[in-house]
PDB file of C-alpha atoms in Angstrom:
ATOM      1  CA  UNK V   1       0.000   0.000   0.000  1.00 37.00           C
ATOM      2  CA  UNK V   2       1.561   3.378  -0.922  1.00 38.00           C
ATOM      3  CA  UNK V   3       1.424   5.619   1.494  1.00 40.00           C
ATOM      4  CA  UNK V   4       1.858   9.584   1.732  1.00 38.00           C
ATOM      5  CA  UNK V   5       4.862  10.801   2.860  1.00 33.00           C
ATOM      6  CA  UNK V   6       3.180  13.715   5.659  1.00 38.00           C
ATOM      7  CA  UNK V   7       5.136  14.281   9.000  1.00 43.00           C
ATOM      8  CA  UNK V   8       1.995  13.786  11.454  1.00 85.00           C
ATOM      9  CA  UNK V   9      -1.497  13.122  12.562  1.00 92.00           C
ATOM     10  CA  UNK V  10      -2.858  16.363  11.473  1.00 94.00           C
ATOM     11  CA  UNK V  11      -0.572  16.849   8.267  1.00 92.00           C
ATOM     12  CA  UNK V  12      -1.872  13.307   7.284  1.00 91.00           C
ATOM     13  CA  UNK V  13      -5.904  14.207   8.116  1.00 95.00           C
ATOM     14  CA  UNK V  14      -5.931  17.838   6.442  1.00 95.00           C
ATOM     15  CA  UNK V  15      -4.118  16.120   3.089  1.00 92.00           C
ATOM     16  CA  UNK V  16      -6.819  13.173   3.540  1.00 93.00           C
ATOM     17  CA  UNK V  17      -9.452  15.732   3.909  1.00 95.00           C
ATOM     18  CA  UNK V  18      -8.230  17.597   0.855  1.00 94.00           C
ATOM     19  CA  UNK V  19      -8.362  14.431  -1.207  1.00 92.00           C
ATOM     20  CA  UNK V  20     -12.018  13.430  -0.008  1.00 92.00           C
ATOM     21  CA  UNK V  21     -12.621  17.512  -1.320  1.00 95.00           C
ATOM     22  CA  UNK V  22     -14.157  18.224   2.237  1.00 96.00           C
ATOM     23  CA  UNK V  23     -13.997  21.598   3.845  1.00 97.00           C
ATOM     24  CA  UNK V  24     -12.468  21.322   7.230  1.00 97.00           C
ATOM     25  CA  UNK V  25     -16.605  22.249   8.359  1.00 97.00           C
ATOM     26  CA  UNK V  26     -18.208  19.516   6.472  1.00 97.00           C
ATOM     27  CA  UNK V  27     -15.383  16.926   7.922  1.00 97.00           C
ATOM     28  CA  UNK V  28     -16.266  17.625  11.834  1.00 97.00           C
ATOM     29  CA  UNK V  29     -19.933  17.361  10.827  1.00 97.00           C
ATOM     30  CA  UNK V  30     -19.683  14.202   9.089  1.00 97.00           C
ATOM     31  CA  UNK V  31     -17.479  13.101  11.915  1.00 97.00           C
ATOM     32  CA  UNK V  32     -19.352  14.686  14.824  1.00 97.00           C
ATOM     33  CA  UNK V  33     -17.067  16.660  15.939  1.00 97.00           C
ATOM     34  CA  UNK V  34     -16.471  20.681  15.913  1.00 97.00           C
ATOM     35  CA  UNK V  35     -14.879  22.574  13.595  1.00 95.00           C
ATOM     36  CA  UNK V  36     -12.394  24.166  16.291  1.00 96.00           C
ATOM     37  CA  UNK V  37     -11.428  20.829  17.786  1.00 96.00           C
ATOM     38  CA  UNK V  38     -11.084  19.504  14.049  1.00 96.00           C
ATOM     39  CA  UNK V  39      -8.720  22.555  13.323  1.00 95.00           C
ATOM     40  CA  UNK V  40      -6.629  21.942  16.902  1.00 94.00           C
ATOM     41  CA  UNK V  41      -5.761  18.260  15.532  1.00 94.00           C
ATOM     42  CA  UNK V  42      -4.758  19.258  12.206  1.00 94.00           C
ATOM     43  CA  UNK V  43      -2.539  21.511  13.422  1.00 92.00           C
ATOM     44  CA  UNK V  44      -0.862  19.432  15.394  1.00 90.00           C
ATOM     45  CA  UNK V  45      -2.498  20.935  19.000  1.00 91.00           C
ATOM     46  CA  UNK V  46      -4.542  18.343  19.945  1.00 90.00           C
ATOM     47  CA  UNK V  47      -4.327  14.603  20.215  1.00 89.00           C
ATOM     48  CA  UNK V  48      -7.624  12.883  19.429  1.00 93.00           C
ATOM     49  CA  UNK V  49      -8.462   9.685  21.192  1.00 91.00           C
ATOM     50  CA  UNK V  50      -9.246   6.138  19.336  1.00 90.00           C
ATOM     51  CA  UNK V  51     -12.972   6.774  19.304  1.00 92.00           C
ATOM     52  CA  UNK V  52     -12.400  10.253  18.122  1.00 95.00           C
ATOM     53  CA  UNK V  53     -10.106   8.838  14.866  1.00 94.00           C
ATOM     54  CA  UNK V  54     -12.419   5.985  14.250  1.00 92.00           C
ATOM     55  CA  UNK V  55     -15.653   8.927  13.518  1.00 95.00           C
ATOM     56  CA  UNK V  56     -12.791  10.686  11.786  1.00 96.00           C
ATOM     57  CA  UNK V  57     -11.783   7.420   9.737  1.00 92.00           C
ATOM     58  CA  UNK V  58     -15.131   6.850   8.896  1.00 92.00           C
ATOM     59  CA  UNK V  59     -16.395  10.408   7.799  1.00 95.00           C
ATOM     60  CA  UNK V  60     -13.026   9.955   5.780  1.00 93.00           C
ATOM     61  CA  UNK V  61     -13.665   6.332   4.067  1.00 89.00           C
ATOM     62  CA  UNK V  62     -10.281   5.136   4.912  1.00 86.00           C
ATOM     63  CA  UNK V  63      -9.903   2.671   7.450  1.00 81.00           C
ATOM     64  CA  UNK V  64      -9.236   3.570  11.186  1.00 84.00           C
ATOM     65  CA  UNK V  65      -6.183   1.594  11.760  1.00 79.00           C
ATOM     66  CA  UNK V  66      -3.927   3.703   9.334  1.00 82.00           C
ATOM     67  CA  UNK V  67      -5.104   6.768  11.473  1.00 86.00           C
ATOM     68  CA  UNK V  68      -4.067   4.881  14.613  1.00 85.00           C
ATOM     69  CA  UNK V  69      -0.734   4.139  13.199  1.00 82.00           C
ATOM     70  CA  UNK V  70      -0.346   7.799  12.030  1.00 86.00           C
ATOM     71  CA  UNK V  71      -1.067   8.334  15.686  1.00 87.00           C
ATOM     72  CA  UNK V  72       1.275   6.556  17.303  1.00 84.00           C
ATOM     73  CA  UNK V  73      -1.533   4.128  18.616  1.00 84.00           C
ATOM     74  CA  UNK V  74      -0.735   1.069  16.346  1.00 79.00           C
ATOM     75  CA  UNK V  75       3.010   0.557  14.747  1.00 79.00           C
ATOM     76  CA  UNK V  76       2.565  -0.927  11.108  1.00 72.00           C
ATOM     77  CA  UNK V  77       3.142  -4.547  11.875  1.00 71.00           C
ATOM     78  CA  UNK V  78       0.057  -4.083  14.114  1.00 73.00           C
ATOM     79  CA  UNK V  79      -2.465  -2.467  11.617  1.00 71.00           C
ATOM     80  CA  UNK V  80      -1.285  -5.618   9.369  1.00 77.00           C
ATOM     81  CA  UNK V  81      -2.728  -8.234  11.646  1.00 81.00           C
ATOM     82  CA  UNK V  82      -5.591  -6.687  12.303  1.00 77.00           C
ATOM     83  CA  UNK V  83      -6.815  -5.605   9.027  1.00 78.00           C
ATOM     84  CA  UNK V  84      -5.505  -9.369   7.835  1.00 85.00           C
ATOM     85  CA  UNK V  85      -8.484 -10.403  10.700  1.00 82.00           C
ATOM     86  CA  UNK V  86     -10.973  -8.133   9.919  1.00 79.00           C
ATOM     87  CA  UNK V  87     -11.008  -9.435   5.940  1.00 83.00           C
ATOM     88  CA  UNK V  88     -11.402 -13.426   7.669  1.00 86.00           C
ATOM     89  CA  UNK V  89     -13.872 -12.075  10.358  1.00 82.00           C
ATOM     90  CA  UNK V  90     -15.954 -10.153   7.297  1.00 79.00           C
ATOM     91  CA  UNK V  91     -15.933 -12.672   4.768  1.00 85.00           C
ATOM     92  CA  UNK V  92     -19.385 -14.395   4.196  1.00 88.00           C
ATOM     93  CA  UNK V  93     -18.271 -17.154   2.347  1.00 94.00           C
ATOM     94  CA  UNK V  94     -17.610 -18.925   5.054  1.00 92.00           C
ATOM     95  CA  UNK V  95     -18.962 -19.430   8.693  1.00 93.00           C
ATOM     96  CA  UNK V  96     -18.325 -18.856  11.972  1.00 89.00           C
ATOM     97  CA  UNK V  97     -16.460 -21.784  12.572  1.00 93.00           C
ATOM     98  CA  UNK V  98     -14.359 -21.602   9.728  1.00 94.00           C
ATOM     99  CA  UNK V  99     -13.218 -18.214  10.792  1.00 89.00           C
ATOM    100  CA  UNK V 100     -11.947 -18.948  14.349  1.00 91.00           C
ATOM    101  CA  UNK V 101     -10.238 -22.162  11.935  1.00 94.00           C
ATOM    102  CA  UNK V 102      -8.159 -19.735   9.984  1.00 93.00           C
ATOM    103  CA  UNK V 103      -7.660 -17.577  12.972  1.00 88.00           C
ATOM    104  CA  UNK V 104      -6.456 -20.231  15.055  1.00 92.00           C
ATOM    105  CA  UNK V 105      -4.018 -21.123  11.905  1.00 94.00           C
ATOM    106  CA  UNK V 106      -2.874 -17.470  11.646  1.00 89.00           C
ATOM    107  CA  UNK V 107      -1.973 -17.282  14.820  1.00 88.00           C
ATOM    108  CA  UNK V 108      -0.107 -20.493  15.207  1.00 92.00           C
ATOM    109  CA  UNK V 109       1.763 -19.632  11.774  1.00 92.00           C
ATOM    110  CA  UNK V 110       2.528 -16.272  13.420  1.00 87.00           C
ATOM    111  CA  UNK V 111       3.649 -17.783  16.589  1.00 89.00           C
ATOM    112  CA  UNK V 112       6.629 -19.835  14.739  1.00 90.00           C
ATOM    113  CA  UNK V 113       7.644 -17.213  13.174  1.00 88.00           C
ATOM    114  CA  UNK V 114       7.730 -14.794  16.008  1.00 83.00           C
ATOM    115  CA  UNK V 115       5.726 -12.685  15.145  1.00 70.00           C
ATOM    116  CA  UNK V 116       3.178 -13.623  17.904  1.00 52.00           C
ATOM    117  CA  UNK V 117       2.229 -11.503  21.070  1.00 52.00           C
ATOM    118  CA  UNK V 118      -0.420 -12.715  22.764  1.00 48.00           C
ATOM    119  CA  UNK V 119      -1.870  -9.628  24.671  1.00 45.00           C
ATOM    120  CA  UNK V 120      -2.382  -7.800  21.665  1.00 44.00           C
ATOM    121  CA  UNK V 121      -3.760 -11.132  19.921  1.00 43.00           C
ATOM    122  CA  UNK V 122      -6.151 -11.443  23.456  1.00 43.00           C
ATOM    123  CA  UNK V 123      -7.100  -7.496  22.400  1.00 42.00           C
ATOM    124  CA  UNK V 124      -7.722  -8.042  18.590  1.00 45.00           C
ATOM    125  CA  UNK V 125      -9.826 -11.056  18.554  1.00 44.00           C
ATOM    126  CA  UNK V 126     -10.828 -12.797  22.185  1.00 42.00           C
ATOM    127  CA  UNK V 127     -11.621 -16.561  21.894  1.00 44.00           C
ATOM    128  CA  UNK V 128     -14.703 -16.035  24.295  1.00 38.00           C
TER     129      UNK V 128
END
């Protein structure tokens, strides 16, 4: 995935914004959020939290896990594994079962490699 060489949060979000061809106004409505708290965080004077950049991700059509990693929330490795979930947890073609299958696989093939750490797998996707 290419992705756009901007030095922050707010850098990255105004140049997103720009490329949806939103005004900074219709953004914070679509997001729920107001315009003055929308301008603080693309300027770089205001950190939103997760919930905040998930509305903003979503107003945005881009997926919230790139804004958490341009947020310092996520590191890249991170938003890999759990957008590679999300596409075996949103698949219909096959059921329930057959999901927590390949997710059981994916996790033991991440595991050998050493790729595996288990808190953040207990956060992404609890067994129960």
């Amino acid at each position: 995935m290419a992705s756009l060489n901007v030095g922050n949060l707010g850098e990255y979000l105004r140049e997103q914004r720009r490329q949806a061809q939103l005004s900074l106004r219709q953004l914070a409505d679509a997001a729920g959020v107001s315009n003055p708290y929308l301008s603080q965080i693309e300027r770089g004077l205001r950190k939103p939290s997760a919930d905040i950049l998930q509305q903003l991700a979503k107003a945005l059509r881009i997926s919230a896990e790139t804004l958490y990693v341009q947020a310092g929330i996520l590191d890249e490795r991170d938003r890999d594994e759990v957008e590679t979930r999300a596409v075996i947890l949103s698949d219909p073609s096959i059921n329930e079962r057959q999901k927590q299958v390949l997710l059981q696989i994916y996790d033991a093939f991440r595991k050998e490699n050493g790729s595996d750490d288990p808190a953040a797998d207990d956060a992404v996707h609890p067994m129960n």
